[in-house]
Amino acid sequence: MPDSGRPVVQENMLDNAQVMRALERRLVAHIAAGTTDCGAAAMRVSASEYADPARLEAEKRELFRKLPLVAGFSCEIPNPGDVMLFEAAGPSIVVARGRDGTVRAFLNMCMHRGAQVVKECGNRKLMTCRFHGWSYDLEGRLVGMPSEGDFPGEDRDRLRLVQVPAGEWGGLIFVKAHAGEERIDVAAWLGEMAPLIARFNLGGAKPVKSDRIDIDTNWKYALNTYGESYHFGTLHPTTFSPAAFTNTNLYDRLGRHYRVTFSQRAQGDLVGKDESQWPAPPVYGGSHYIFPNTIIYGAPVEGGGTFLHMYRLYPGEAPGKSFTIMSCYRGGDVPASISDDVIAQTHDFIEMVVRTEDYSISAEGQRNLECAPPGHALVFGKNEIALQNVHRDIAEAIGMPLT
Ligand code: FES
Ligand SMILES: [Fe+2]
């Protein structure tokens, strides 16, 4: 299997500036040579990857119902009693921070007749169903049951909310969208990606804005647009391209996760210059893909600190339908003098570009692939190694070989 084979783990030994400098060194070498990180060969995949209903069902079942998924940043429910909803993967799930500070998650399903117990995020002591008023504490115990005498033989202990697996690590909350009481070992799930995520200090972040974008394209087609810079000059001539080189990026495979680091135009000035003259801190813009559907992007804010963006992509009701939840956060290192509006404006710009450029062309491609002749295949270049590996890994995870 093609793999960049970079010794990413060794980055653990370096501080943030050293890591960014090492990445910058690799980028500047690519800029100088007109190259990019590559796999071994181009790869063909069937159009049915994006259009086969059986594949979509397998992805929903094997990826979105079984694997750990990012439910949100810890900073979205920072205090005991804070509750949020996570509904994008299928079942409505309520995620609550208990009085002991532990995050737990439950099916948002009242044990009386199944209504949704929580309708909106907020802080509360109890979660009370608005149908008949059954109340649950933050550990999911049924603590209030109007006219309890009308339920003879029913035991409150057996009427707890159904728990789902949850875990919290490094400022991220994960859940699995099925019943279960296990704690998710997030660090183990992230593996080699964990120290890279830890560098963002997500625990110190603050949520600023979130949007949902509905798209007429397969979720993997949309996901593919985040994994290569080959399209920057042609699809984004006036938006992203002025800031970043085309077809010049780093790719690091981290198990089923990956990091893609984009080259900034300013780094072009470093070619041929002695490193002692390179400005500090190094410029950095990179996407961290967490299998199967999440990308966390970090980039410097003008004036200091880190802009954090999270893109979570989900399948819709048909192979050609999907949606993205795009959320932005201010890094804990952003100076107080920079307002949330600055962070929100960056979010709005990226959202506009992704929606009107990346996702617009994704919908066109999807329509064509759904109507393509039988046996039609598309081709990923060796420069689209991130896409190649994502498709290989998804195929393996759902138990349906690529065709
Ligand atoms: S369905 Fe929730 S109290 Fe009746
Ligand atoms: Fe793009």
Coordinates of C-alpha atoms and ligand atoms in Angstrom, one line a residue:
M1 CA 0.0 0.0 0.0
P2 CA 1.5 3.4 -1.0
D3 CA 2.5 5.3 2.1
S4 CA 4.6 8.3 2.6
G5 CA 6.5 6.5 5.4
R6 CA 7.5 9.8 7.1
P7 CA 8.8 9.4 10.6
V8 CA 6.1 11.5 12.1
V9 CA 6.4 10.0 15.5
Q10 CA 9.8 11.6 15.9
E11 CA 8.0 14.9 16.0
N12 CA 7.0 14.0 19.6
M13 CA 10.5 15.0 20.5
L14 CA 10.2 18.5 19.1
D15 CA 8.5 21.6 20.3
N16 CA 5.8 23.3 18.2
A17 CA 8.2 25.7 16.5
Q18 CA 10.6 22.9 15.7
V19 CA 7.8 20.9 14.2
M20 CA 6.5 23.7 12.1
R21 CA 10.1 24.5 11.0
A22 CA 10.6 20.9 10.0
L23 CA 7.4 20.9 7.9
E24 CA 8.4 24.2 6.4
R25 CA 11.7 22.8 5.4
R26 CA 9.9 20.0 3.5
L27 CA 7.6 22.5 1.9
V28 CA 10.3 24.8 0.8
A29 CA 12.1 21.9 -0.8
H30 CA 8.9 21.0 -2.7
I31 CA 8.4 24.6 -3.8
A32 CA 12.0 24.8 -5.0
A33 CA 11.7 21.6 -7.0
G34 CA 8.1 22.1 -8.2
T35 CA 7.1 18.8 -6.5
T36 CA 4.6 17.5 -3.9
D37 CA 4.4 14.5 -1.6
C38 CA 3.2 11.6 -3.7
G39 CA 2.2 7.9 -3.6
A40 CA 3.7 5.3 -5.9
A41 CA 1.2 5.4 -8.7
A42 CA -2.1 6.7 -9.9
M43 CA -5.1 4.7 -8.9
R44 CA -8.5 4.0 -10.5
V45 CA -11.7 3.7 -8.6
S46 CA -15.1 2.9 -9.8
A47 CA -17.8 5.6 -10.1
S48 CA -19.9 3.3 -8.0
E49 CA -17.8 4.4 -5.0
Y50 CA -20.0 7.5 -5.0
A51 CA -23.2 6.1 -6.4
D52 CA -23.8 2.6 -5.0
P53 CA -26.7 2.5 -2.4
A54 CA -25.3 -0.7 -0.9
R55 CA -22.0 1.0 -0.3
L56 CA -23.7 3.9 1.3
E57 CA -25.6 1.6 3.7
A58 CA -22.4 -0.2 4.5
E59 CA -20.6 3.1 5.3
K60 CA -23.4 4.2 7.5
R61 CA -23.5 0.9 9.3
E62 CA -19.8 0.2 9.6
L63 CA -18.3 3.7 9.9
F64 CA -21.0 6.0 11.3
R65 CA -22.7 3.7 13.7
K66 CA -19.7 1.7 14.9
L67 CA -16.6 3.9 15.0
P68 CA -15.7 6.7 17.4
L69 CA -16.9 10.0 15.9
V70 CA -16.1 13.6 17.0
A71 CA -19.2 14.8 18.8
G72 CA -17.6 18.2 19.5
F73 CA -14.9 20.1 21.3
S74 CA -14.7 19.9 25.1
C75 CA -15.1 23.7 25.2
E76 CA -18.7 23.3 23.9
I77 CA -19.7 21.8 27.2
P78 CA -17.0 23.1 29.6
N79 CA -19.0 23.1 32.9
P80 CA -20.8 20.4 34.9
G81 CA -24.4 20.3 33.8
D82 CA -23.6 21.4 30.2
V83 CA -25.4 19.4 27.6
M84 CA -25.2 19.3 23.8
L85 CA -26.8 17.2 21.1
F86 CA -25.1 15.1 18.5
E87 CA -27.5 14.0 15.9
A88 CA -25.6 14.0 12.6
A89 CA -24.6 10.3 12.6
G90 CA -28.2 9.0 12.8
P91 CA -29.6 8.6 16.3
S92 CA -30.2 11.6 18.4
I93 CA -27.5 11.5 21.1
V94 CA -27.3 13.8 24.2
V95 CA -23.8 14.5 25.5
A96 CA -23.7 15.7 29.1
R97 CA -20.9 16.7 31.4
G98 CA -21.7 15.3 34.8
R99 CA -21.2 16.9 38.2
D100 CA -18.0 14.9 38.5
G101 CA -16.7 16.5 35.2
T102 CA -17.0 13.3 33.2
V103 CA -18.6 13.4 29.8
R104 CA -21.3 10.8 29.3
A105 CA -23.5 10.2 26.3
F106 CA -27.0 8.7 25.9
L107 CA -29.5 8.0 23.3
N108 CA -31.8 11.0 23.5
M109 CA -34.8 8.7 24.0
C110 CA -37.1 8.9 26.9
M111 CA -37.6 5.5 28.5
H112 CA -41.3 6.1 28.8
R113 CA -42.5 6.3 25.2
G114 CA -39.4 7.3 23.3
A115 CA -39.7 11.1 22.9
Q116 CA -36.6 13.2 22.7
V117 CA -35.6 14.3 26.2
V118 CA -33.3 17.2 25.3
K119 CA -34.2 19.6 22.6
E120 CA -31.4 22.2 22.9
C121 CA -28.0 22.7 24.3
G122 CA -27.6 24.4 27.7
N123 CA -26.8 23.9 31.3
R124 CA -29.2 22.0 33.5
K125 CA -29.4 19.9 36.7
L126 CA -31.9 17.6 35.2
M127 CA -33.0 16.5 31.7
T128 CA -36.8 16.5 31.6
C129 CA -38.9 15.1 28.8
R130 CA -41.6 17.5 27.8
F131 CA -44.1 14.8 26.9
H132 CA -45.0 13.6 30.4
G133 CA -42.3 15.1 32.5
W134 CA -40.0 12.2 33.2
S135 CA -36.7 13.6 34.5
Y136 CA -33.2 12.2 34.3
D137 CA -30.0 13.3 36.0
L138 CA -26.7 13.9 34.2
E139 CA -25.7 10.3 34.7
G140 CA -28.9 9.2 32.9
R141 CA -30.7 8.0 36.1
L142 CA -34.5 8.4 36.1
V143 CA -35.1 10.7 39.1
G144 CA -38.5 12.1 38.4
M145 CA -41.6 10.1 37.3
P146 CA -45.0 11.9 37.6
S147 CA -47.7 9.5 38.9
E148 CA -45.2 6.8 39.5
G149 CA -47.9 4.7 41.1
D150 CA -49.4 4.2 37.6
F151 CA -46.4 2.1 36.6
P152 CA -46.6 -0.8 39.0
G153 CA -43.8 -3.2 38.8
E154 CA -41.5 -0.8 36.9
D155 CA -38.2 -0.2 38.5
R156 CA -36.6 3.2 38.1
D157 CA -33.2 1.6 37.9
R158 CA -34.1 -0.3 34.7
L159 CA -35.4 2.9 33.2
R160 CA -32.1 4.8 32.9
L161 CA -31.3 6.5 29.6
V162 CA -29.5 4.1 27.2
Q163 CA -25.9 5.0 27.4
V164 CA -23.6 5.2 24.3
P165 CA -19.8 4.9 24.3
A166 CA -18.1 8.2 25.0
G167 CA -14.6 9.5 25.7
E168 CA -12.8 12.8 26.0
W169 CA -9.2 13.6 25.4
G170 CA -7.1 16.6 24.4
G171 CA -10.1 18.9 24.1
L172 CA -12.1 16.5 21.9
I173 CA -15.3 14.5 22.7
F174 CA -15.9 11.3 20.9
V175 CA -19.0 9.1 20.9
K176 CA -20.1 6.0 19.1
A177 CA -23.6 6.1 17.7
H178 CA -24.8 2.8 19.2
A179 CA -25.8 1.6 22.6
G180 CA -22.9 0.7 24.9
E181 CA -21.3 1.6 28.1
E182 CA -17.6 1.5 27.2
R183 CA -15.3 4.5 27.6
I184 CA -13.6 5.3 24.3
D185 CA -9.8 5.4 24.5
V186 CA -9.5 8.5 22.3
A187 CA -5.7 8.6 22.5
A188 CA -5.5 5.0 21.3
W189 CA -7.9 5.7 18.5
L190 CA -5.9 8.7 17.3
G191 CA -2.6 6.8 17.6
E192 CA 0.1 8.7 15.9
M193 CA -2.3 11.5 15.3
A194 CA -2.7 12.2 19.0
P195 CA 0.4 14.2 19.6
L196 CA -0.3 16.3 16.5
I197 CA -3.8 17.1 17.7
A198 CA -2.4 17.8 21.2
R199 CA -0.3 20.6 19.8
F200 CA -3.4 22.6 19.0
N201 CA -4.3 22.7 22.7
L202 CA -7.9 22.3 21.8
G203 CA -8.8 22.3 25.5
G204 CA -8.1 26.0 25.6
A205 CA -10.2 26.8 22.5
K206 CA -13.5 28.6 22.4
P207 CA -16.4 27.9 20.0
V208 CA -17.3 30.9 17.8
K209 CA -19.6 29.8 15.0
S210 CA -21.0 26.7 13.3
D211 CA -22.8 26.1 10.0
R212 CA -24.4 23.2 8.3
I213 CA -24.0 22.9 4.6
D214 CA -26.3 20.5 2.7
I215 CA -24.8 19.2 -0.6
D216 CA -25.9 17.2 -3.6
T217 CA -22.9 15.0 -3.6
N218 CA -21.6 11.9 -1.9
W219 CA -19.9 12.6 1.4
K220 CA -16.6 11.0 0.1
Y221 CA -16.6 13.3 -3.0
A222 CA -16.9 16.3 -0.7
L223 CA -14.2 14.8 1.6
N224 CA -11.8 14.4 -1.3
T225 CA -11.7 18.1 -1.8
Y226 CA -9.9 18.6 1.5
G227 CA -7.0 16.2 0.7
E228 CA -5.1 17.8 -2.2
S229 CA -3.8 21.2 -3.4
Y230 CA -3.8 20.1 -7.0
H231 CA -7.0 22.1 -7.6
F232 CA -6.1 25.3 -5.9
G233 CA -5.0 27.3 -9.0
T234 CA -7.8 26.1 -11.3
L235 CA -10.8 26.0 -8.9
H236 CA -9.7 28.7 -6.4
P237 CA -7.9 31.2 -8.6
T238 CA -9.0 34.3 -6.7
T239 CA -9.7 32.8 -3.3
F240 CA -7.2 30.2 -1.9
S241 CA -4.7 30.3 -4.7
P242 CA -3.3 33.7 -4.0
A243 CA -2.3 32.4 -0.5
A244 CA -1.1 28.9 -1.3
F245 CA 0.9 27.1 -4.0
T246 CA -0.9 24.6 -6.2
N247 CA 0.0 20.9 -6.2
T248 CA 2.6 21.5 -3.4
N249 CA 1.7 19.9 -0.1
L250 CA 2.9 17.5 2.4
Y251 CA 1.1 14.2 3.2
D252 CA 1.7 12.2 6.3
R253 CA -0.1 9.0 6.9
L254 CA -0.9 8.3 10.5
G255 CA -2.7 4.9 10.5
R256 CA -6.0 5.6 8.9
H257 CA -5.7 9.3 9.8
Y258 CA -3.6 11.7 7.9
R259 CA -2.1 15.2 7.9
V260 CA -1.9 17.4 4.8
T261 CA 0.1 20.5 5.1
F262 CA -0.4 23.2 2.5
S263 CA 2.4 25.5 1.3
Q264 CA 2.0 29.2 1.7
R265 CA 3.0 31.7 -0.9
A266 CA 5.2 33.5 1.6
Q267 CA 7.2 30.3 1.9
G268 CA 8.2 30.8 -1.8
D269 CA 10.5 33.6 -0.6
L270 CA 12.4 31.2 1.5
V271 CA 13.7 29.2 -1.4
G272 CA 17.5 29.6 -1.6
K273 CA 17.6 31.6 1.7
D274 CA 19.7 30.4 4.6
E275 CA 17.3 29.1 7.3
S276 CA 18.8 31.5 9.8
Q277 CA 17.0 34.2 7.8
W278 CA 13.6 32.5 7.8
P279 CA 11.0 34.4 9.8
A280 CA 9.8 33.0 13.1
P281 CA 7.4 31.6 13.9
P282 CA 7.1 29.4 10.8
V283 CA 3.9 29.8 8.7
Y284 CA 1.6 26.9 9.1
G285 CA -1.6 25.7 7.5
G286 CA -2.5 22.1 7.8
S287 CA -5.5 19.7 7.8
H288 CA -5.7 16.8 10.2
Y289 CA -8.0 14.1 9.0
I290 CA -9.5 11.9 11.7
F291 CA -10.9 8.7 10.1
P292 CA -13.6 8.5 8.9
N293 CA -15.2 11.9 8.5
T294 CA -13.5 14.7 10.4
I295 CA -10.9 17.3 9.5
I296 CA -9.4 19.7 12.0
Y297 CA -7.6 22.6 10.3
G298 CA -5.3 25.0 12.1
A299 CA -3.8 28.2 10.7
P300 CA -2.3 31.3 12.1
V301 CA -4.5 34.3 12.9
E302 CA -3.1 37.6 11.7
G303 CA -2.1 39.3 15.0
G304 CA -1.3 36.1 16.8
G305 CA -2.7 32.7 17.8
T306 CA -4.4 29.9 16.0
F307 CA -7.7 29.8 14.0
L308 CA -9.2 26.4 14.4
H309 CA -11.7 24.9 12.0
M310 CA -13.5 21.6 12.1
Y311 CA -15.2 20.0 9.1
R312 CA -17.4 16.9 9.8
L313 CA -18.9 15.2 6.8
Y314 CA -21.9 12.9 6.9
P315 CA -23.8 10.8 4.4
G316 CA -27.3 11.8 3.6
E317 CA -30.4 9.8 2.5
A318 CA -29.0 8.8 -0.9
P319 CA -25.5 8.3 -2.2
G320 CA -25.6 11.7 -3.9
K321 CA -26.6 13.6 -0.7
S322 CA -24.5 14.6 2.2
F323 CA -23.9 17.4 4.7
T324 CA -21.0 19.1 6.4
I325 CA -21.0 20.7 9.8
M326 CA -18.3 23.4 9.7
S327 CA -17.4 24.8 13.1
C328 CA -14.8 27.4 14.0
Y329 CA -13.0 28.1 17.3
R330 CA -10.6 30.6 18.5
G331 CA -7.4 29.0 19.8
G332 CA -6.5 29.6 23.4
D333 CA -3.4 31.4 22.1
V334 CA -5.3 34.2 20.3
P335 CA -4.7 37.5 22.0
A336 CA -7.7 39.1 23.7
S337 CA -7.3 42.2 21.4
I338 CA -8.6 40.0 18.5
S339 CA -12.4 39.8 18.6
D340 CA -14.4 36.8 17.8
D341 CA -15.7 38.7 14.7
V342 CA -12.2 38.2 13.2
I343 CA -12.5 34.4 13.7
A344 CA -16.0 34.4 12.4
Q345 CA -15.0 36.3 9.3
T346 CA -12.3 33.8 8.5
H347 CA -14.9 31.0 8.9
D348 CA -17.4 32.8 6.7
F349 CA -14.8 33.2 3.9
I350 CA -13.8 29.6 4.0
E351 CA -17.4 28.5 4.2
M352 CA -18.2 30.6 1.1
V353 CA -15.3 29.2 -0.9
V354 CA -16.0 25.6 0.1
R355 CA -19.7 26.0 -0.6
T356 CA -19.5 27.9 -3.9
E357 CA -16.3 26.3 -5.3
D358 CA -15.4 22.9 -3.8
Y359 CA -19.0 21.7 -3.2
S360 CA -20.4 23.3 -6.3
I361 CA -18.0 21.3 -8.5
S362 CA -18.5 18.2 -6.3
A363 CA -22.2 18.3 -7.1
E364 CA -21.5 18.5 -10.8
G365 CA -19.1 15.6 -10.6
Q366 CA -21.6 13.5 -8.6
R367 CA -24.3 14.1 -11.2
N368 CA -22.0 12.9 -13.9
L369 CA -20.7 9.9 -12.0
E370 CA -24.3 8.8 -11.3
C371 CA -25.0 8.8 -15.0
A372 CA -21.6 7.4 -16.2
P373 CA -21.5 4.3 -18.4
P374 CA -21.3 1.0 -16.6
G375 CA -17.8 0.2 -15.4
H376 CA -16.7 3.8 -15.6
A377 CA -13.7 4.6 -13.3
L378 CA -12.2 7.9 -12.2
V379 CA -8.5 8.3 -11.5
F380 CA -6.6 9.6 -8.5
G381 CA -3.1 10.9 -9.4
K382 CA -0.2 9.8 -7.3
N383 CA -0.3 13.4 -6.1
E384 CA -3.8 12.6 -4.7
I385 CA -2.3 10.1 -2.3
A386 CA -4.5 11.2 0.6
L387 CA -7.6 10.4 -1.5
Q388 CA -6.2 7.1 -2.5
N389 CA -5.6 6.0 1.0
V390 CA -8.9 7.2 2.3
H391 CA -10.7 5.2 -0.3
R392 CA -8.6 2.1 0.5
D393 CA -9.2 2.5 4.2
I394 CA -12.9 3.0 3.9
A395 CA -13.2 0.0 1.6
E396 CA -11.4 -2.1 4.1
A397 CA -13.4 -0.8 7.1
I398 CA -16.7 -1.5 5.5
G399 CA -15.6 -4.9 4.1
M400 CA -16.3 -4.0 0.5
P401 CA -13.3 -4.1 -1.7
L402 CA -12.7 -1.3 -4.2
T403 CA -13.9 -2.1 -7.7
Ligands
FES1 S1 -42.3 10.0 26.5 FE1 -41.0 11.1 27.9 S2 -42.2 11.3 29.6 FE2 -43.5 10.3 28.2
FE2 FE -10.7 23.3 -2.5

